[in-house]
Coordinates of N, CA and C in Angstrom, one line a residue:
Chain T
X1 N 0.8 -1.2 0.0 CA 0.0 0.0 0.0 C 0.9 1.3 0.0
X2 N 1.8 1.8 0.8 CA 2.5 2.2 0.8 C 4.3 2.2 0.6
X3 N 4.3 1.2 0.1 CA 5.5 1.2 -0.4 C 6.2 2.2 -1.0
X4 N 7.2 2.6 0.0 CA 8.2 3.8 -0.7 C 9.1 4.1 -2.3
X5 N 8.8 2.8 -2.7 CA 9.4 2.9 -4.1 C 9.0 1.5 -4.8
X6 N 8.2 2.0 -6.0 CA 7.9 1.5 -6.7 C 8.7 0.7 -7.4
X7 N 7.8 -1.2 -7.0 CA 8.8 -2.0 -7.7 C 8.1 -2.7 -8.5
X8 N 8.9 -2.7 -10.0 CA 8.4 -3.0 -11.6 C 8.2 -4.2 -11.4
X9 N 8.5 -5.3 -10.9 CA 8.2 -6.7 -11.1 C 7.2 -7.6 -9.8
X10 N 7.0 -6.4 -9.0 CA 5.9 -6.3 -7.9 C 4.9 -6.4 -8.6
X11 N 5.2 -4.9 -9.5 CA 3.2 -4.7 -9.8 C 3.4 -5.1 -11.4
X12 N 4.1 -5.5 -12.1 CA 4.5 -7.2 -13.5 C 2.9 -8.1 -13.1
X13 N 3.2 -8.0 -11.5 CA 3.0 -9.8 -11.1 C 1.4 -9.1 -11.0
X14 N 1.2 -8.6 -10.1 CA 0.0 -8.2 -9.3 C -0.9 -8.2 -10.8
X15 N -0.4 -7.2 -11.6 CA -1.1 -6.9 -12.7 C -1.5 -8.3 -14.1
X16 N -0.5 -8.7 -13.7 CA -0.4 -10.4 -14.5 C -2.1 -11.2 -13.6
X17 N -2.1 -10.9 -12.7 CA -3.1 -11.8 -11.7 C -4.7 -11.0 -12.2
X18 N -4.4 -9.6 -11.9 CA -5.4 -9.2 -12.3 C -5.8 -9.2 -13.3
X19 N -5.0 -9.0 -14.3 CA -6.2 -9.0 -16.0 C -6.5 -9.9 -16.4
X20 N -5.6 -11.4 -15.5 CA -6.0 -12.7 -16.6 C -6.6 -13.7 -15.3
X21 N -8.0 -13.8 -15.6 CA -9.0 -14.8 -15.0 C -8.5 -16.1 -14.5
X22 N -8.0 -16.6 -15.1 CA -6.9 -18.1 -14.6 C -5.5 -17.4 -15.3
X23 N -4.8 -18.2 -13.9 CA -3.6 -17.6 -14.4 C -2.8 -18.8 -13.4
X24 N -1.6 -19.3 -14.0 CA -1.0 -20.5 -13.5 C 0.5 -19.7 -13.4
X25 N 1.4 -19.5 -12.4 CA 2.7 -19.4 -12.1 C 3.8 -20.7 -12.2
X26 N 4.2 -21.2 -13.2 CA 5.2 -22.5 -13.1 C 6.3 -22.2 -13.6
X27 N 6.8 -23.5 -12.6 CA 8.3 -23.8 -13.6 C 8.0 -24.2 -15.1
X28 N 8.5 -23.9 -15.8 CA 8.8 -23.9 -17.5 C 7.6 -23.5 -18.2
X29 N 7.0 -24.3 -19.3 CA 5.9 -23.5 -20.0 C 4.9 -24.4 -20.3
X30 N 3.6 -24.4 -20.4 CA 2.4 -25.5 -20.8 C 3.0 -26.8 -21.7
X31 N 3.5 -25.9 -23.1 CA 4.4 -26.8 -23.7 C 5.6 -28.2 -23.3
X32 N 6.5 -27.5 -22.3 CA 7.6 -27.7 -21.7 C 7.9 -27.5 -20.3
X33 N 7.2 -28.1 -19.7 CA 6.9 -28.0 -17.8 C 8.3 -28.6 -17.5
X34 N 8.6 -27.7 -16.3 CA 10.6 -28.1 -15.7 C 10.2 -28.8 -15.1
X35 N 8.9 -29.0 -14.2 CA 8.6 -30.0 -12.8 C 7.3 -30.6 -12.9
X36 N 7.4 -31.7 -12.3 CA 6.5 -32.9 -12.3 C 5.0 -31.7 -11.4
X37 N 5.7 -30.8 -10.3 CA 4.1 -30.6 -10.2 C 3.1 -29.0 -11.0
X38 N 4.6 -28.6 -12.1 CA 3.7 -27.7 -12.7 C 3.1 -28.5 -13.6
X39 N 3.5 -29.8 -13.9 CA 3.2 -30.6 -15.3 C 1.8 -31.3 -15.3
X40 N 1.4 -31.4 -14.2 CA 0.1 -32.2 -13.5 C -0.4 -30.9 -13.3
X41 N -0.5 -30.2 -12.9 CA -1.4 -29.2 -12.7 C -1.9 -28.4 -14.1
X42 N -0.9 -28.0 -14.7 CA -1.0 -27.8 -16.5 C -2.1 -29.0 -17.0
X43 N -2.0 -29.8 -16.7 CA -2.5 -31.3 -17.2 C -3.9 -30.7 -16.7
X44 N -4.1 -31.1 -15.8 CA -5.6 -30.4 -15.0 C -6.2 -29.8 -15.9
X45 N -5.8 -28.3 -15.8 CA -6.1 -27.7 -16.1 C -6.4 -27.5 -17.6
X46 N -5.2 -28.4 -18.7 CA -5.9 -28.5 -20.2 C -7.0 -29.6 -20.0
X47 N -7.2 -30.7 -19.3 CA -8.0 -31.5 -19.3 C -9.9 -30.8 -19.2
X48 N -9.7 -29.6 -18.7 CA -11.1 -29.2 -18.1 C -11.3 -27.7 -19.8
X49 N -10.3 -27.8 -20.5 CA -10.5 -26.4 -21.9 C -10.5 -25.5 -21.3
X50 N -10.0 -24.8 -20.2 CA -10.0 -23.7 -20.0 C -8.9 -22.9 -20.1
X51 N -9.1 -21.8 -21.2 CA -7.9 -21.7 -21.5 C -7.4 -20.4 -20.4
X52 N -5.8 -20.7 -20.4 CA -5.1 -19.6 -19.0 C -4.2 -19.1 -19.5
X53 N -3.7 -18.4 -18.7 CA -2.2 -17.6 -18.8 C -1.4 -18.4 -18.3
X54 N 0.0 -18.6 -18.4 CA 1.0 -18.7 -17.6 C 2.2 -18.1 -17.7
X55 N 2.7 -18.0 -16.5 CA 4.1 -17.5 -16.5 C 5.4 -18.7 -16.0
X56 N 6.4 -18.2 -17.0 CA 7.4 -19.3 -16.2 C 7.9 -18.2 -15.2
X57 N 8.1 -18.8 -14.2 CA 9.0 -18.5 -13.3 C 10.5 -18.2 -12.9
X58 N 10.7 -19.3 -14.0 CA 12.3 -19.7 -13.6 C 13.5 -18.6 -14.4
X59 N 12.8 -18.1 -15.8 CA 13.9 -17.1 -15.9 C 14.3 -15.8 -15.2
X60 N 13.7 -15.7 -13.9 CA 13.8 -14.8 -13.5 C 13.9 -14.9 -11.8
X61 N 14.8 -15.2 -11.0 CA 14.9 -15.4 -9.5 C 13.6 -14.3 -9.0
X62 N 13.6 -13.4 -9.2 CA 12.7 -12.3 -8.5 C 11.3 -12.4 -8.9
X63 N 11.1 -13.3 -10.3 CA 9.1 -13.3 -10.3 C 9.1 -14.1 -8.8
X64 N 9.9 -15.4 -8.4 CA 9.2 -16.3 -7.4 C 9.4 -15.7 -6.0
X65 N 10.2 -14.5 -6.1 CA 10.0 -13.9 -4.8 C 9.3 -13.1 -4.6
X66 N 8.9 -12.4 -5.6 CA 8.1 -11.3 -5.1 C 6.5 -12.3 -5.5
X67 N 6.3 -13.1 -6.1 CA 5.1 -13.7 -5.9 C 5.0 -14.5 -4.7
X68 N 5.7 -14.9 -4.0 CA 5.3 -15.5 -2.7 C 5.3 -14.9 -1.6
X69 N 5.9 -13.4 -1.9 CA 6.0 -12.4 -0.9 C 4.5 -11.9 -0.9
X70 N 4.0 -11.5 -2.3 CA 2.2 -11.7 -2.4 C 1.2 -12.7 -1.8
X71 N 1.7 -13.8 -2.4 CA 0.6 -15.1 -2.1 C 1.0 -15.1 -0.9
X72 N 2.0 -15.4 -0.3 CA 2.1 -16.1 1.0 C 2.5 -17.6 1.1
X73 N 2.6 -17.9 0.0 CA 2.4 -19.3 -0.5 C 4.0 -19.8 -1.2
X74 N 4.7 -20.5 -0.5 CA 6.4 -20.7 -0.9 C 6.4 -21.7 -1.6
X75 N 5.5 -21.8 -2.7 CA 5.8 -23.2 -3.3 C 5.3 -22.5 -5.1
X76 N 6.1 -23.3 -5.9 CA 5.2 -23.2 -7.2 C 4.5 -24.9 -7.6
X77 N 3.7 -24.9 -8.9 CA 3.1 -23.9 -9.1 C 2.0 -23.3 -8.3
X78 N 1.7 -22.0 -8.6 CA 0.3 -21.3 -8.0 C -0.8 -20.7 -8.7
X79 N -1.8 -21.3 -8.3 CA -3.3 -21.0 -9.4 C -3.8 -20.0 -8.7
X80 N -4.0 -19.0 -9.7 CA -4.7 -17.3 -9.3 C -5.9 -18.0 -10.4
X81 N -7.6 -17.4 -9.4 CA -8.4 -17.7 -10.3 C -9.4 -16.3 -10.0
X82 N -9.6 -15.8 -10.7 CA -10.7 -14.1 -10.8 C -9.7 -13.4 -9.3
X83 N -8.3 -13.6 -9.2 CA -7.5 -12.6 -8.6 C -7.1 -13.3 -7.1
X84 N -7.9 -14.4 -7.3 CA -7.5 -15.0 -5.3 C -6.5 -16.1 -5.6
X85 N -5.5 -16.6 -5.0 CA -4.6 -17.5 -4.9 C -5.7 -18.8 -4.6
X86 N -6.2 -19.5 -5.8 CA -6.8 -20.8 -5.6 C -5.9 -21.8 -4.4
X87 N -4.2 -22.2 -4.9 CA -3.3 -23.1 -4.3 C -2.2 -23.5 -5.5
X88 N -1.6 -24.7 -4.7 CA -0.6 -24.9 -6.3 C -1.0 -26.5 -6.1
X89 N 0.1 -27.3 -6.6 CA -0.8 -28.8 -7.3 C -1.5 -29.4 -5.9
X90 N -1.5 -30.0 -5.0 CA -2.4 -30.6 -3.8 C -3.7 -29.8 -4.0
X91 N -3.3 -28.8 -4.2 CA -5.1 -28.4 -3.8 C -5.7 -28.4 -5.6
X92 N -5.0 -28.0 -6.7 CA -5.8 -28.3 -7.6 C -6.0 -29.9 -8.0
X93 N -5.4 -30.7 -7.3 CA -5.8 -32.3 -7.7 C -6.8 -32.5 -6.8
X94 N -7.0 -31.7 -4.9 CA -7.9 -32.0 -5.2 C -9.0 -31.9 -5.0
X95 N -9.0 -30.4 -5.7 CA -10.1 -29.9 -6.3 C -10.6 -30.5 -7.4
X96 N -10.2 -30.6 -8.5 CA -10.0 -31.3 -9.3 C -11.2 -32.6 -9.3
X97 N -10.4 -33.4 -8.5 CA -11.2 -35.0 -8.0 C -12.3 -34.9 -7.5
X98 N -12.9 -33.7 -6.6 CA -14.2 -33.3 -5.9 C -14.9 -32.6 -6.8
X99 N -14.7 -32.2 -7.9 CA -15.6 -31.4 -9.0 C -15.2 -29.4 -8.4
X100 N -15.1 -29.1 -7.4 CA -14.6 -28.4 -6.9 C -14.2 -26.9 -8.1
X101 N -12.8 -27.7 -8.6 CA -12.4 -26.6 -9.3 C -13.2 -26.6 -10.9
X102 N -14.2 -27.5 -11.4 CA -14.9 -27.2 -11.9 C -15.7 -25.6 -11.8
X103 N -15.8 -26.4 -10.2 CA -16.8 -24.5 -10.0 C -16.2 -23.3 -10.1
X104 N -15.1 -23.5 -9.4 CA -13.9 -22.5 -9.3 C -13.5 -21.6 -11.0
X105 N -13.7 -22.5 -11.3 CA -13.3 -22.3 -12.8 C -14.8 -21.5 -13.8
X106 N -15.9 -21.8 -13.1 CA -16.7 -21.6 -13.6 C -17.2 -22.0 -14.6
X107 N -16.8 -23.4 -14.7 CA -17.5 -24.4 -15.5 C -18.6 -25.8 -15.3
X108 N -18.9 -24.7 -13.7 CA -20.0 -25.8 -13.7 C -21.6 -25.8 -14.4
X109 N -22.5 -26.8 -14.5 CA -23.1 -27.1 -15.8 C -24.5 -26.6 -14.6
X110 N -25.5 -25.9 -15.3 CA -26.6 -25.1 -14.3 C -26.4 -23.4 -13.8
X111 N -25.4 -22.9 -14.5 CA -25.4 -21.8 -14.6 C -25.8 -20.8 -15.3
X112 N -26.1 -21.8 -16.6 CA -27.3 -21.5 -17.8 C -26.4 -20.4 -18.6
X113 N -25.2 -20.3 -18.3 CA -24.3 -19.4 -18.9 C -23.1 -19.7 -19.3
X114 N -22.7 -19.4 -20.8 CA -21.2 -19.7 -20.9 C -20.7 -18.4 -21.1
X115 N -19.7 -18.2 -20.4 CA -19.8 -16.8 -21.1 C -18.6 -16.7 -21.9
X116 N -17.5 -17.4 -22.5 CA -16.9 -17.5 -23.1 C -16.6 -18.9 -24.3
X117 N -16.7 -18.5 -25.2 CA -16.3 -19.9 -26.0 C -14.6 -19.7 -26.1
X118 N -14.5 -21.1 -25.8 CA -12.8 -21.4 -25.4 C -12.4 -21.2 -26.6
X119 N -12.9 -21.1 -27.5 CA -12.1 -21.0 -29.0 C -12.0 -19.9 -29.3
X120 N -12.8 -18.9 -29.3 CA -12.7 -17.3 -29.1 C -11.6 -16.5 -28.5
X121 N -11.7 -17.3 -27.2 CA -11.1 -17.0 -26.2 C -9.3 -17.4 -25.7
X122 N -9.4 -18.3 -26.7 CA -7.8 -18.3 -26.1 C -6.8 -17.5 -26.6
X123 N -6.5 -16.8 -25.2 CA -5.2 -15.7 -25.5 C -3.7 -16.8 -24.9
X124 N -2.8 -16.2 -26.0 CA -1.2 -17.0 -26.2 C -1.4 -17.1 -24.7
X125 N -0.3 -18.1 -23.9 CA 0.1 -17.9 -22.7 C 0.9 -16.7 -22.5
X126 N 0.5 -15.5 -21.7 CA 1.7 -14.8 -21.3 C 3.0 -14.8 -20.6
X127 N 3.7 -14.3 -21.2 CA 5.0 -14.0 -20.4 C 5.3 -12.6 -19.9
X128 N 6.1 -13.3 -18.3 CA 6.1 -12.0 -17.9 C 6.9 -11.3 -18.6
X129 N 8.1 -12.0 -19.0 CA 9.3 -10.6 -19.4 C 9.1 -9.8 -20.2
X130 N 7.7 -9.9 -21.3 CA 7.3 -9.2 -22.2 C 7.0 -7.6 -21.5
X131 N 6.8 -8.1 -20.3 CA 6.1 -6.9 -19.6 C 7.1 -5.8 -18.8
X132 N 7.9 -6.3 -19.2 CA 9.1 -5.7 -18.1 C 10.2 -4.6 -18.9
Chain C
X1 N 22.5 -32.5 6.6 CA 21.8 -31.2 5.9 C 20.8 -31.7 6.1
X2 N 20.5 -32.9 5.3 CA 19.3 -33.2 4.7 C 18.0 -33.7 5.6
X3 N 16.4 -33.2 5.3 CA 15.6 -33.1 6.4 C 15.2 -35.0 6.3
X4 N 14.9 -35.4 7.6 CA 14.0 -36.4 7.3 C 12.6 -36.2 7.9
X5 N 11.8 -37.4 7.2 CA 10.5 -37.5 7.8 C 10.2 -37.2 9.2
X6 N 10.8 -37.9 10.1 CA 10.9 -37.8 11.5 C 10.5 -36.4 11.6
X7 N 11.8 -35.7 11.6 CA 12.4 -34.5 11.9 C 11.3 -33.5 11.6
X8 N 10.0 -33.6 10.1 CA 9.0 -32.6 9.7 C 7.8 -33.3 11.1
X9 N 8.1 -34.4 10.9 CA 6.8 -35.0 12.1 C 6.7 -34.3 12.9
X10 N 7.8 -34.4 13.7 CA 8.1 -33.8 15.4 C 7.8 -32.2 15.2
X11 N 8.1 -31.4 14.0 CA 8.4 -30.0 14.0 C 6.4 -29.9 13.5
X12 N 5.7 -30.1 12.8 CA 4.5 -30.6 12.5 C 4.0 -30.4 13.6
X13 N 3.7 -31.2 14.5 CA 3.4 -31.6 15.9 C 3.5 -30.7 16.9
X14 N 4.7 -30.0 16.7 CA 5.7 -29.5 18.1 C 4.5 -27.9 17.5
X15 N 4.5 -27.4 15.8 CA 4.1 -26.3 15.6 C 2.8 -26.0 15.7
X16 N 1.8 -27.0 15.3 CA 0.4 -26.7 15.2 C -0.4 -27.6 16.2
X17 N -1.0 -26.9 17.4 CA -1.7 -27.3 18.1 C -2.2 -28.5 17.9
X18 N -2.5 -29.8 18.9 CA -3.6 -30.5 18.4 C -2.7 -32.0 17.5
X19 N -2.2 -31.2 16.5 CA -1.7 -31.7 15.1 C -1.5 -32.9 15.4
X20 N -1.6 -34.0 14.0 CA -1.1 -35.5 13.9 C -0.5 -35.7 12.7
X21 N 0.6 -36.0 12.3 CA 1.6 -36.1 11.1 C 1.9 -37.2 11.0
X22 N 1.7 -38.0 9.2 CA 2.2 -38.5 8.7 C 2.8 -38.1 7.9
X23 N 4.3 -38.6 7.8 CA 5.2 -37.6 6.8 C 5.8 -38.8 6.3
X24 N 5.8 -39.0 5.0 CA 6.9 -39.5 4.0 C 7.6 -39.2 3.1
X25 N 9.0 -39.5 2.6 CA 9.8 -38.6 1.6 C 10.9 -39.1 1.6
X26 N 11.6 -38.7 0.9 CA 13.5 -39.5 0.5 C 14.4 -38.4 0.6
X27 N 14.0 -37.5 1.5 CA 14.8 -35.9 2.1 C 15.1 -35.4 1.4
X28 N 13.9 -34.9 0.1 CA 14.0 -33.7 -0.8 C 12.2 -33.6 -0.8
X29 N 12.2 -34.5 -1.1 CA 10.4 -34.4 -1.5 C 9.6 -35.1 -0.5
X30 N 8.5 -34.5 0.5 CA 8.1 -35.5 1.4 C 6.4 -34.8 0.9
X31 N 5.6 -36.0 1.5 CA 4.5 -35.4 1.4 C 3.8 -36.0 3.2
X32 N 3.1 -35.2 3.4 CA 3.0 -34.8 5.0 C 0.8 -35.2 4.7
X33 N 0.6 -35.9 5.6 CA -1.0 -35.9 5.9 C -1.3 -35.3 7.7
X34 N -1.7 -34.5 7.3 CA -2.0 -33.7 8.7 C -3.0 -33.3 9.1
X35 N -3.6 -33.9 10.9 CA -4.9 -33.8 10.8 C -5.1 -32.8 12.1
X36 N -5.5 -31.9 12.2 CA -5.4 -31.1 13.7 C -7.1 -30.6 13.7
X37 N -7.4 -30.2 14.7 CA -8.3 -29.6 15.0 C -8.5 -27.9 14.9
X38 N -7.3 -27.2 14.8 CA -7.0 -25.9 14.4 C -7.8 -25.5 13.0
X39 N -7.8 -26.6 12.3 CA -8.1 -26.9 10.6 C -9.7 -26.3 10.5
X40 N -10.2 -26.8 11.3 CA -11.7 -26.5 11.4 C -12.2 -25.5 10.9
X41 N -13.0 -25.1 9.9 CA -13.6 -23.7 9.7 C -12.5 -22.9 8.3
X42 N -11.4 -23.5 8.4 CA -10.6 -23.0 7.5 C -10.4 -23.4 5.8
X43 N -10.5 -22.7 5.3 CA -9.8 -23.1 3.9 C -8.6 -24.0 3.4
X44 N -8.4 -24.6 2.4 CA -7.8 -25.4 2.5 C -6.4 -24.9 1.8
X45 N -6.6 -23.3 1.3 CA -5.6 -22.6 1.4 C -4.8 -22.2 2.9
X46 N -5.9 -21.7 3.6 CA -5.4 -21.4 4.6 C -4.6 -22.5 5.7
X47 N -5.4 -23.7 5.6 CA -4.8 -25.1 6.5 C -3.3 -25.2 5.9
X48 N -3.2 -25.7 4.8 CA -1.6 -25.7 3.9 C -0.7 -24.9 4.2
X49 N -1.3 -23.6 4.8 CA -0.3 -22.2 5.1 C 0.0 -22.8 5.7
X50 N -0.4 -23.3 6.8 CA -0.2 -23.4 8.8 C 1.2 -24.3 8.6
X51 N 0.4 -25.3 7.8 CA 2.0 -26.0 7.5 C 3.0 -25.7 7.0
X52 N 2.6 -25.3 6.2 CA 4.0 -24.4 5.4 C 4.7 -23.5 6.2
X53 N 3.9 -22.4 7.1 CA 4.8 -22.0 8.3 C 5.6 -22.0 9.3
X54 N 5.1 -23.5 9.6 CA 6.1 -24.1 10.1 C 7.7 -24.1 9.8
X55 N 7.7 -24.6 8.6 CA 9.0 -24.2 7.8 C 9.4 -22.9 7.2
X56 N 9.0 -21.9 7.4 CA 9.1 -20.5 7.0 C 9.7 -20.8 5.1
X57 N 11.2 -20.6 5.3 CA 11.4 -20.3 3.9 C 12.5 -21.9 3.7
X58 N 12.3 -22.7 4.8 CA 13.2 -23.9 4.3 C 12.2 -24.6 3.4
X59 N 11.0 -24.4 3.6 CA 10.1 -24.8 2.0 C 10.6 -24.4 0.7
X60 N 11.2 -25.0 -0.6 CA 11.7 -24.8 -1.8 C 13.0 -24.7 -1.6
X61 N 13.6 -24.3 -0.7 CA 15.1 -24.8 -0.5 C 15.5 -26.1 0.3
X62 N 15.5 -25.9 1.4 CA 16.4 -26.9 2.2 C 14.9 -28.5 1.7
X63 N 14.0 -28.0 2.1 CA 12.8 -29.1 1.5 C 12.2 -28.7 0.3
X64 N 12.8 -29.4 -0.2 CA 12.6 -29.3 -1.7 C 11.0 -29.0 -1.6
X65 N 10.7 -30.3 -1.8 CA 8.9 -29.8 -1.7 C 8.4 -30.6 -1.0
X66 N 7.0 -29.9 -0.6 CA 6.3 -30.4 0.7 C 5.1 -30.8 0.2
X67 N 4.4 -31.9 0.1 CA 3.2 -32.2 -0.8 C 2.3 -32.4 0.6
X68 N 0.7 -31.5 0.8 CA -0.1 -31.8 1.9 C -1.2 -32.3 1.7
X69 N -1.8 -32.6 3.0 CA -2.8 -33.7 3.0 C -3.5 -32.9 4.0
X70 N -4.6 -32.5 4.2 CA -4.9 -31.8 5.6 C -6.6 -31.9 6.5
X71 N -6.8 -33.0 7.0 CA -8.1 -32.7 7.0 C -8.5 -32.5 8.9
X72 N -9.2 -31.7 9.1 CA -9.9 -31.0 10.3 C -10.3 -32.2 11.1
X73 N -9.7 -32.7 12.6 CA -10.3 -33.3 13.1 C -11.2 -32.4 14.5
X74 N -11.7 -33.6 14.9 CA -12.7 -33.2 16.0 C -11.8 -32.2 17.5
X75 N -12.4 -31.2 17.9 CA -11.9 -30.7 19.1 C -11.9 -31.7 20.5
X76 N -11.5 -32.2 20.9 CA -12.0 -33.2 22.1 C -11.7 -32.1 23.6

């Protein structure tokens, strides 16, 4: 809130959370996952069409600090969903398994609403560095 | 250096009220089932924190990764 000096890869991140609806923090990239639990979680997550953002983490020591100095949360990966830290892989498997992050996702069926077609809708995965 | 199961149990236990730890792992990667009464009422973001605090920042370094299990038991 008041932080005395503005830091660019603080509000990268914050801003990364906010504009994009699902948004996944991992090691390496949807394509090319460095770790067994961004790679399951990625998995998840293509499993259900919903398309997300992600960022790698790893070219940059300072995205994973200043995102856990946000989240609170010392582990990757981490699911931001409409701006709240959902969890990283334990809680999306199992959510996942409970129908759970169906909802979370807002793809549960009786909402009488889609509001996006996933084909419309898929924007590239972002990267942070573009932003920087 | 390297953490063992034991060592998260007792610290598990010793940290969060109540608490009951099963911890397994090969002293990089453990995954921990933990059942306390503290859990109650809480999210299951918020339960995972509790554990995770325990270890402040030796989570992703000294322990590689910590995989959790967490469910709320009864207050007795």
């Amino acid at each position: 809130m008041s932080e005395p000096t503005s830091n660019p890869m603080q509000e990268a991140i914050h801003t990364a959370i906010a504009e994009n609806p699902v948004i996944l923090f991992m090691k390496g990239t949807p394509d090319a996952p460095a770790c067994g639990f961004s790679a399951r979680t990625v998995s998840v997550l293509q499993s259900l069409d919903r398309p997300f953002a992600a960022v790698d983490i790893l070219p940059d020591p300072r995205i994973r600090e200043e995102l856990s100095a946000l989240s609170g949360w010392p582990t990757i990966p981490q699911l931001f969903v409409d701006g709240e830290l959902i969890g990283g892989c334990d809680i999306v498997m199992e959510m996942y398994q409970s129908g759970e992050l169906h909802s979370a996702l807002g793809l549960d069926a009786g909402t009488g609403e889609s509001p996006a077609d996933p084909d419309a809708d898929s924007a590239p995965p972002l990267s942070i560095e573009n932003r920087l | 250096m390297s953490a063992t199961p034991e060592e998260l149990k007792s610290r598990i236990e010793a940290g969060i009220s109540g608490a009951q730890a099963e911890v397994t792992g090969d002293g990089h990667h453990f995954q921990a089932i933990v059942r306390a009464p503290g859990f109650a009422g809480l999210t299951r973001i918020a339960q995972h924190k509790m554990v995770y605090d325990v270890f402040g920042t030796e989570v992703g370094d000294r322990i590689h990764a910590l995989s959790i299990k967490t469910t709320a038991t009864e207050n007795s």
